[in-house]
CSV table of C-alpha atoms in Angstrom, one decimal:
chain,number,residue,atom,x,y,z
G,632,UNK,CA,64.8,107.0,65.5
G,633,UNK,CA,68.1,109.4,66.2
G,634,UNK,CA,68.7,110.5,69.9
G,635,UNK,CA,71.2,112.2,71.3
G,636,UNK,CA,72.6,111.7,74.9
G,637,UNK,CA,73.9,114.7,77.1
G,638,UNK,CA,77.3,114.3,78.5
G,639,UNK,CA,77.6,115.4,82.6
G,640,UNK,CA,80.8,115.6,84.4
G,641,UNK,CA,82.1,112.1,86.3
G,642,UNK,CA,81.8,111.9,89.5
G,643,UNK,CA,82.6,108.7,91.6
G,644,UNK,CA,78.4,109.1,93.0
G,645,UNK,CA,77.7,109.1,89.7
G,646,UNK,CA,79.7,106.4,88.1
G,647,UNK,CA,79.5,104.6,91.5
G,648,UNK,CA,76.6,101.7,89.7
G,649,UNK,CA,79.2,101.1,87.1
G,650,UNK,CA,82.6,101.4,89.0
G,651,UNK,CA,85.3,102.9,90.1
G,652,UNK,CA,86.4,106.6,89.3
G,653,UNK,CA,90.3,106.1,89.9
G,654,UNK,CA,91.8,109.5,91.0
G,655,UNK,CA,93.4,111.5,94.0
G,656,UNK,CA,90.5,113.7,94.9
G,657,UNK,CA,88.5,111.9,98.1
G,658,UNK,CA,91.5,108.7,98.3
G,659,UNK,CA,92.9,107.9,100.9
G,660,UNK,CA,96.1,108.9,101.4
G,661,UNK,CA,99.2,108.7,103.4
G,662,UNK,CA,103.5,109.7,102.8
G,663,UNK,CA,105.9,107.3,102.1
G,664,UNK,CA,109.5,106.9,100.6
G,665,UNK,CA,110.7,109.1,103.4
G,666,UNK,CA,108.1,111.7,102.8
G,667,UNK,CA,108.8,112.2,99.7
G,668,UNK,CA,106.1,110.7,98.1
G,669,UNK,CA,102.2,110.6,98.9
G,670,UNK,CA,100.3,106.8,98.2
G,671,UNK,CA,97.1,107.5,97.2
G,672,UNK,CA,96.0,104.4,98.0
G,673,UNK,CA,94.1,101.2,96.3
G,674,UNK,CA,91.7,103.1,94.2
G,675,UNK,CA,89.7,100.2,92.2
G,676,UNK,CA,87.9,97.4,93.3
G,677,UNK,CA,89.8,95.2,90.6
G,678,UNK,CA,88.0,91.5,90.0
G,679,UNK,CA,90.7,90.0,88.1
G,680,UNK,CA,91.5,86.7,89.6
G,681,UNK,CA,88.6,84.9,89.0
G,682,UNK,CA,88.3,82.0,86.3
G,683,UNK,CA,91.9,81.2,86.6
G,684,UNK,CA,92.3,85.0,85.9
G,685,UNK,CA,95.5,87.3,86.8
G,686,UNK,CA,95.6,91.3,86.3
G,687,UNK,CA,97.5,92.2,83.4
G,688,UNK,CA,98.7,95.8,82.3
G,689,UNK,CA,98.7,97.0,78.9
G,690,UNK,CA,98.9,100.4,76.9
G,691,UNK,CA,95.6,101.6,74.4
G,692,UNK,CA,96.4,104.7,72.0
G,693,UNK,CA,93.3,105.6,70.4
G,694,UNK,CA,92.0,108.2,68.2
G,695,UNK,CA,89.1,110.3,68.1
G,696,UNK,CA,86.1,109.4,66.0
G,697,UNK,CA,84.3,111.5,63.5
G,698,UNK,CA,81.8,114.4,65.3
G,699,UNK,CA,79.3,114.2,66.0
G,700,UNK,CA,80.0,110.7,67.3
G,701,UNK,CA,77.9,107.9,66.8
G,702,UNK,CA,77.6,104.9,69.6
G,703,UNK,CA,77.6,102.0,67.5
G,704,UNK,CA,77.5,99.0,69.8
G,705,UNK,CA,78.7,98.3,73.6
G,706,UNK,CA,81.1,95.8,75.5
G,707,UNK,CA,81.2,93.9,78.7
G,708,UNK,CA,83.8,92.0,80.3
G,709,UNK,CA,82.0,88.9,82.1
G,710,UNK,CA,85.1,87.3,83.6
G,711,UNK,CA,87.3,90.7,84.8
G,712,UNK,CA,87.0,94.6,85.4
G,713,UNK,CA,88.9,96.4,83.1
G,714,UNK,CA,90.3,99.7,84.2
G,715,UNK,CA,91.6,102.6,82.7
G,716,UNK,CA,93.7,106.0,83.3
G,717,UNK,CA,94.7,108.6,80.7
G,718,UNK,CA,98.6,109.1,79.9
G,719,UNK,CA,98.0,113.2,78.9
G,720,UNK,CA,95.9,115.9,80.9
G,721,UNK,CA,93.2,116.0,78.2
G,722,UNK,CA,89.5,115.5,79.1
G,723,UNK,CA,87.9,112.0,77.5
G,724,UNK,CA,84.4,110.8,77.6
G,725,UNK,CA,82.7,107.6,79.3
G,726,UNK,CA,79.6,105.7,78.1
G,727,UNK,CA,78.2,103.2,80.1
G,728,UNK,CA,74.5,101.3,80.6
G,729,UNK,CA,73.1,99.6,83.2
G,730,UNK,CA,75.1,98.4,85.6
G,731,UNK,CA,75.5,95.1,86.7
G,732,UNK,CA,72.1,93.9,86.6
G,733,UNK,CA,70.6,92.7,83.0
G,734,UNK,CA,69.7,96.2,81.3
G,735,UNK,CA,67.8,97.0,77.8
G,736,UNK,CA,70.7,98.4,76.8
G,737,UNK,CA,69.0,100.0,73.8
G,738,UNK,CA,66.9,102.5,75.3
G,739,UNK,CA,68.7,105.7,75.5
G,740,UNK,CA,67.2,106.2,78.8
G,741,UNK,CA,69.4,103.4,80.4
G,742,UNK,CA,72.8,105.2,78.8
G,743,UNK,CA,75.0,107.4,80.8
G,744,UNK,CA,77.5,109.7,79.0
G,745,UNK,CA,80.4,111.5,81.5
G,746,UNK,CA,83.3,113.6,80.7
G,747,UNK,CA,86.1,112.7,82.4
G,748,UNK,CA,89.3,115.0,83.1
G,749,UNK,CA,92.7,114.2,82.0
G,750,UNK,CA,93.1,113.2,86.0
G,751,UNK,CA,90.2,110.9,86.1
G,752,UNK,CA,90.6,107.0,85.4
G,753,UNK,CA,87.8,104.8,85.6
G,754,UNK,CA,87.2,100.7,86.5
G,755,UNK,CA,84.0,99.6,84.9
G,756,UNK,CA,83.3,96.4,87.2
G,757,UNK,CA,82.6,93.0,85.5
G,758,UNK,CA,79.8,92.4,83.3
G,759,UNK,CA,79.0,96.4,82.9
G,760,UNK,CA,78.3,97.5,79.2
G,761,UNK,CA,80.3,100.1,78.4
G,762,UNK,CA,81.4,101.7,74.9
G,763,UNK,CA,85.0,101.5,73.6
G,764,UNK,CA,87.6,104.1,74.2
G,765,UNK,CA,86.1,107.8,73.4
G,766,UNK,CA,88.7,110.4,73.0
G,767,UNK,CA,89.0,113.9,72.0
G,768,UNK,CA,92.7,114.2,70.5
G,769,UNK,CA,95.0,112.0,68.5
G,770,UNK,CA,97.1,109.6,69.9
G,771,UNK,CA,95.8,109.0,73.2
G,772,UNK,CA,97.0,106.9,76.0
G,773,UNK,CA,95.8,104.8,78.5
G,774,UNK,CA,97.4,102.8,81.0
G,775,UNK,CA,95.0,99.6,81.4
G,776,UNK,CA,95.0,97.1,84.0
G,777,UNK,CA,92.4,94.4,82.6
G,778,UNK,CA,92.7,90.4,83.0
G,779,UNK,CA,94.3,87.5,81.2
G,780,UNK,CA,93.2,83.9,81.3
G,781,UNK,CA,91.2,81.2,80.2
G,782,UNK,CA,87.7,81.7,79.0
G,783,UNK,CA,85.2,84.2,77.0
G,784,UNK,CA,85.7,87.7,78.2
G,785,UNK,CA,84.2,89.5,75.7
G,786,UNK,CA,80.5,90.0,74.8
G,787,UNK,CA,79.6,92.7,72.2
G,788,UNK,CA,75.9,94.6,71.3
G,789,UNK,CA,74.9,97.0,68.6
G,790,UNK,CA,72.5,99.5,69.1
G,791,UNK,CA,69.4,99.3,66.2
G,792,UNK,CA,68.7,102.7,66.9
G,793,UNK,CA,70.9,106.1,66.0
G,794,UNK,CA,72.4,107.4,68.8
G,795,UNK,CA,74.9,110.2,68.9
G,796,UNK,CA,76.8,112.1,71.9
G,797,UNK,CA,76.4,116.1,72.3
G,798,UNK,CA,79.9,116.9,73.0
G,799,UNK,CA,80.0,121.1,73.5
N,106,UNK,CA,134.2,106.8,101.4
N,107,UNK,CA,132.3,108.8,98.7
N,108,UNK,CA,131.2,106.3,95.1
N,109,UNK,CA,128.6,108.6,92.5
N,110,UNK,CA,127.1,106.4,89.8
N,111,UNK,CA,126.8,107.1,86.4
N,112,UNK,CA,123.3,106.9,84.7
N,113,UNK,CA,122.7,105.1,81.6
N,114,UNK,CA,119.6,105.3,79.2
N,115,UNK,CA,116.7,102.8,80.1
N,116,UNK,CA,116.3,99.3,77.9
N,117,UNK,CA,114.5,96.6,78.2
N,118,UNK,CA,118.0,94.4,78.0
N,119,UNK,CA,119.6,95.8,80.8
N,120,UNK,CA,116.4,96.1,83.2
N,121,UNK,CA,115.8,92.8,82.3
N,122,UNK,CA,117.4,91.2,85.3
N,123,UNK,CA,115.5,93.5,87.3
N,124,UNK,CA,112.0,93.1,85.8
N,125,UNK,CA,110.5,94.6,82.9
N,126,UNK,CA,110.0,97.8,80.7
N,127,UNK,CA,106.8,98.9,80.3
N,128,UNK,CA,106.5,100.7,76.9
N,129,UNK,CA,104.9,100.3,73.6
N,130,UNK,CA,108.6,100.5,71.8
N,131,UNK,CA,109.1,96.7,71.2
N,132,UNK,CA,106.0,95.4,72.8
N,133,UNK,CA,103.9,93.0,70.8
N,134,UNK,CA,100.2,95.0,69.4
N,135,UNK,CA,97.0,94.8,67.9
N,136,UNK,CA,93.9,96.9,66.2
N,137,UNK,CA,90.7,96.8,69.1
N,138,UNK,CA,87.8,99.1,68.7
N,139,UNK,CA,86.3,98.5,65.5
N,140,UNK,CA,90.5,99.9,64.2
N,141,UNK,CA,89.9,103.1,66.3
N,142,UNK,CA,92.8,102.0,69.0
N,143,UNK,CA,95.7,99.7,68.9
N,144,UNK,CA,96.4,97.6,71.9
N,145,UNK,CA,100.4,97.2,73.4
N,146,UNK,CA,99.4,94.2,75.2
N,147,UNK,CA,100.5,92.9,78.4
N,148,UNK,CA,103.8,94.5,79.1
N,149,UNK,CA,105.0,93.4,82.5
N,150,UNK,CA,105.2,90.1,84.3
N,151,UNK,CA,103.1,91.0,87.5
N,152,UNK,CA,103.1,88.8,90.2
N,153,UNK,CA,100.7,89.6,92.7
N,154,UNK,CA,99.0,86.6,93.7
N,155,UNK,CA,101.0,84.9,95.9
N,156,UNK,CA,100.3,84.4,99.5
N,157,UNK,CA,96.4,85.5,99.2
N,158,UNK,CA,97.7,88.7,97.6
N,159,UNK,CA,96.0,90.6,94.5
N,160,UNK,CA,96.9,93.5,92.7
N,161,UNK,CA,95.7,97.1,93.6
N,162,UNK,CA,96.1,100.3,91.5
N,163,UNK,CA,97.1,103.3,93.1
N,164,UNK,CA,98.5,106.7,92.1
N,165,UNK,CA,101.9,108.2,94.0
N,166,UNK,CA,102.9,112.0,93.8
N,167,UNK,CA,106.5,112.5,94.7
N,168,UNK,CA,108.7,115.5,94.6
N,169,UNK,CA,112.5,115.8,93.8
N,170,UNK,CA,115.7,115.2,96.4
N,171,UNK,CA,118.4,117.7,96.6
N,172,UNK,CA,121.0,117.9,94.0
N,173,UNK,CA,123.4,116.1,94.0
N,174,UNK,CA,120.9,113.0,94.6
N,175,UNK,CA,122.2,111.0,97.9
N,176,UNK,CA,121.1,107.3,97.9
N,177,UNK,CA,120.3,106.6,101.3
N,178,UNK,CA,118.4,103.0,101.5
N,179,UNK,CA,117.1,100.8,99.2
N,180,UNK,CA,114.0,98.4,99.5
N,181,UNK,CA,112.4,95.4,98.1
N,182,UNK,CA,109.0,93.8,98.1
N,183,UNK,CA,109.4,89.7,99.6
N,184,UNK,CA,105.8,89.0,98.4
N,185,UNK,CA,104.7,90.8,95.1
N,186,UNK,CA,106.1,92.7,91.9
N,187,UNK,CA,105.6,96.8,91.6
N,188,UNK,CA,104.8,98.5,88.6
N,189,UNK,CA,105.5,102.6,87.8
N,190,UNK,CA,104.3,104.2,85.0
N,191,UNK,CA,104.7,108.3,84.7
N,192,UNK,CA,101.9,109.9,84.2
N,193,UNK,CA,103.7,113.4,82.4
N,194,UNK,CA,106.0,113.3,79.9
N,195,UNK,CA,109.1,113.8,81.8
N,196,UNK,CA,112.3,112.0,82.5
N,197,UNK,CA,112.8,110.0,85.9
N,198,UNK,CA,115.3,108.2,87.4
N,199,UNK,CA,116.0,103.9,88.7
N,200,UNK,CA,118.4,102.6,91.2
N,201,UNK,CA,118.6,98.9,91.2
N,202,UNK,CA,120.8,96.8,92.8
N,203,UNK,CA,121.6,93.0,92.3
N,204,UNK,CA,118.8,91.0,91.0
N,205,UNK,CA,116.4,88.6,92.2
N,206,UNK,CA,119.3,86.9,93.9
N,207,UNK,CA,121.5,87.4,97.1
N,208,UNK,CA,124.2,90.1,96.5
N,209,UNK,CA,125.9,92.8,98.9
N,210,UNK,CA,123.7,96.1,97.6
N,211,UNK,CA,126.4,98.1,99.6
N,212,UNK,CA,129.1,97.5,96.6
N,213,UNK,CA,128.5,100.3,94.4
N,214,UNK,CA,129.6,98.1,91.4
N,215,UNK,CA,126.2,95.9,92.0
N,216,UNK,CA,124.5,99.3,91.8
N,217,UNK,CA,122.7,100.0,88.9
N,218,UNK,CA,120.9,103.6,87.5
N,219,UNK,CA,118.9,104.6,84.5
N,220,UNK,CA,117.3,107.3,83.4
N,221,UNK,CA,114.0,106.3,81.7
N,222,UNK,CA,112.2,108.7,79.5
N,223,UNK,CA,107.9,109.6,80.4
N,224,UNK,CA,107.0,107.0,78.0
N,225,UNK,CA,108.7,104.1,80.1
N,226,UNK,CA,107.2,102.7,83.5
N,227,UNK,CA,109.1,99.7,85.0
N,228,UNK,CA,108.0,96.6,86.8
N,229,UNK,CA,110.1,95.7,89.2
N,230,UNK,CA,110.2,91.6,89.6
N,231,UNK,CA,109.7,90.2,93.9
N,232,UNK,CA,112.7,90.5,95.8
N,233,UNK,CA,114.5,92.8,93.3
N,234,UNK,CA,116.5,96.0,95.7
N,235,UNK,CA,115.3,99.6,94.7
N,236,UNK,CA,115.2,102.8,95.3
N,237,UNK,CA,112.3,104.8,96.1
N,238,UNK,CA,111.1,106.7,93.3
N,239,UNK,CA,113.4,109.4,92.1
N,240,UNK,CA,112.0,112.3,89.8
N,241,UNK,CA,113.7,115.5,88.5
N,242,UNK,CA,110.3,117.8,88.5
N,243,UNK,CA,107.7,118.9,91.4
N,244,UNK,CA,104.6,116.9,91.6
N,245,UNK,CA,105.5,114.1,89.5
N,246,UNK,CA,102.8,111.5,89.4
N,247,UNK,CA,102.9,107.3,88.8
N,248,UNK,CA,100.4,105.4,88.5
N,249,UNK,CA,101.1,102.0,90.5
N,250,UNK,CA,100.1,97.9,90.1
N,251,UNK,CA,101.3,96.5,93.4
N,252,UNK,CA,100.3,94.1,95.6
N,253,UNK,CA,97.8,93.6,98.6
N,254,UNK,CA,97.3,90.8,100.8
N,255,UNK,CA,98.8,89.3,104.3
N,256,UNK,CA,102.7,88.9,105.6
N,257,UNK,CA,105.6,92.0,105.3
N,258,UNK,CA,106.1,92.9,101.8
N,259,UNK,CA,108.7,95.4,103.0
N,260,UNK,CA,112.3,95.1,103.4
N,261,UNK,CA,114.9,97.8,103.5
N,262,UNK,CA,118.8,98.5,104.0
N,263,UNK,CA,120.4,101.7,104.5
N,264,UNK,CA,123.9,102.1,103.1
N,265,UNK,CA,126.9,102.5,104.7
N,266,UNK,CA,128.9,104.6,102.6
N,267,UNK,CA,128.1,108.2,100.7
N,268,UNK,CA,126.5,107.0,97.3
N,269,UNK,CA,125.4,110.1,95.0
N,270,UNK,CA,123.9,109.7,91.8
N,271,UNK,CA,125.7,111.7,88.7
N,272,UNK,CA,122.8,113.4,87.2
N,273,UNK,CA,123.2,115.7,83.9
């Protein structure tokens, strides 16, 4: 069985079951450095310290996948969020299932695909599946902020069913 | 009395009294995502957690001083690392002074800048003296891994004497 998943814009209502959209539109905000500078303020709910756990920051350069791409398997994070934000002004896309509570992540029904601008970041909270790193051009970067200590954070699932993304 | 500092090129060996660079040049890597992305991994010793704090990501947008740059104060976080990371490709500027120990920031000769490239964020370690962010183009944009939690994590000292930063 093949299916193919439509891709919507992200919106923080929209990704809100999953996490965080990290960006300046809707933050709070306020100047500092002598007005020089806005803050736009503490935009992830980061769940790092748990476990013995302590945030880390690390740099991802990805590149794209064949078209039309094929979701293979999904990942969660059960100790820590994991956050990411884009290092170029180029859109990227977002595929995530559930949410926090135990999903059949198999049924296409339960995947959400988003495209996410080049000013768009996102924290997927602990334990929500989510695919690897999507991207449209070579050598992209991401800034991530994800968690270090002792312990399993990984857990992986493959899809048994063909299911591809209908990026226009 | 009128002092203006040169500005060298940004390493990790001479930032490393004053924290860390964050780049993938030198940084220790790894194949994630089934080979599709390489991983620079954990660039920066953040240190967040002290006192009941944890780390928060926000994004800053600053805009350039006058030329020729007058350094007016400098400031330093008691309670928690900071980490910048450019979000365009442009060059930006650091003003440290001292280290993580005592040391009379007024003395231009304990006054160090750099000029970092848009592939190189910087964490500065708690405690270390610096300048608010300094950029060279309108609307330049950082993403930043502070701290958040109880007690003043902000200290600053104004100078006494005319520094200006020699900027080519």
């Amino acid at each position: 069985m093949t299916k193919t998943l439509d891709i919507t814009p992200l919106t923080a209502a929209d990704f809100a079951p999953f996490g965080e959209v990290i960006e300046m539109a809707g933050a709070q905000h306020f100047p500092i450095n002598q007005g020089t500078t806005e803050r736009f303020h503490d935009l992830a709910r980061l769940d790092l310290n748990g476990v013995g756990g302590k945030a880390i920051i690390s740099i991802f350069e990805t590149q794209p996948r064949p078209m039309p791409i094929k979701l293979d398997l999904m990942e969660r994070h059960p100790l820590g969020s994991q956050a990411f934000y884009p290092l170029q002004d180029r859109d990227w896309l977002i595929v995530v299932a559930g949410g926090p509570d135990p999903v059949d992540i198999d049924a296409p029904d339960n995947i959400k695909a988003f495209r996410a601008s080049g000013q768009q970041g996102v924290n997927y909270a602990r334990n929500v599946w989510h695919h690897p790193l999507l991207v449209l051009d070579s050598n992209s970067q991401f800034l991530i902020v994800d968690r270090k200590g002792p312990g399993n954070n990984l857990e992986e699932i493959s899809f048994t069913q063909d299911i591809f993304l209908s990026v226009t």
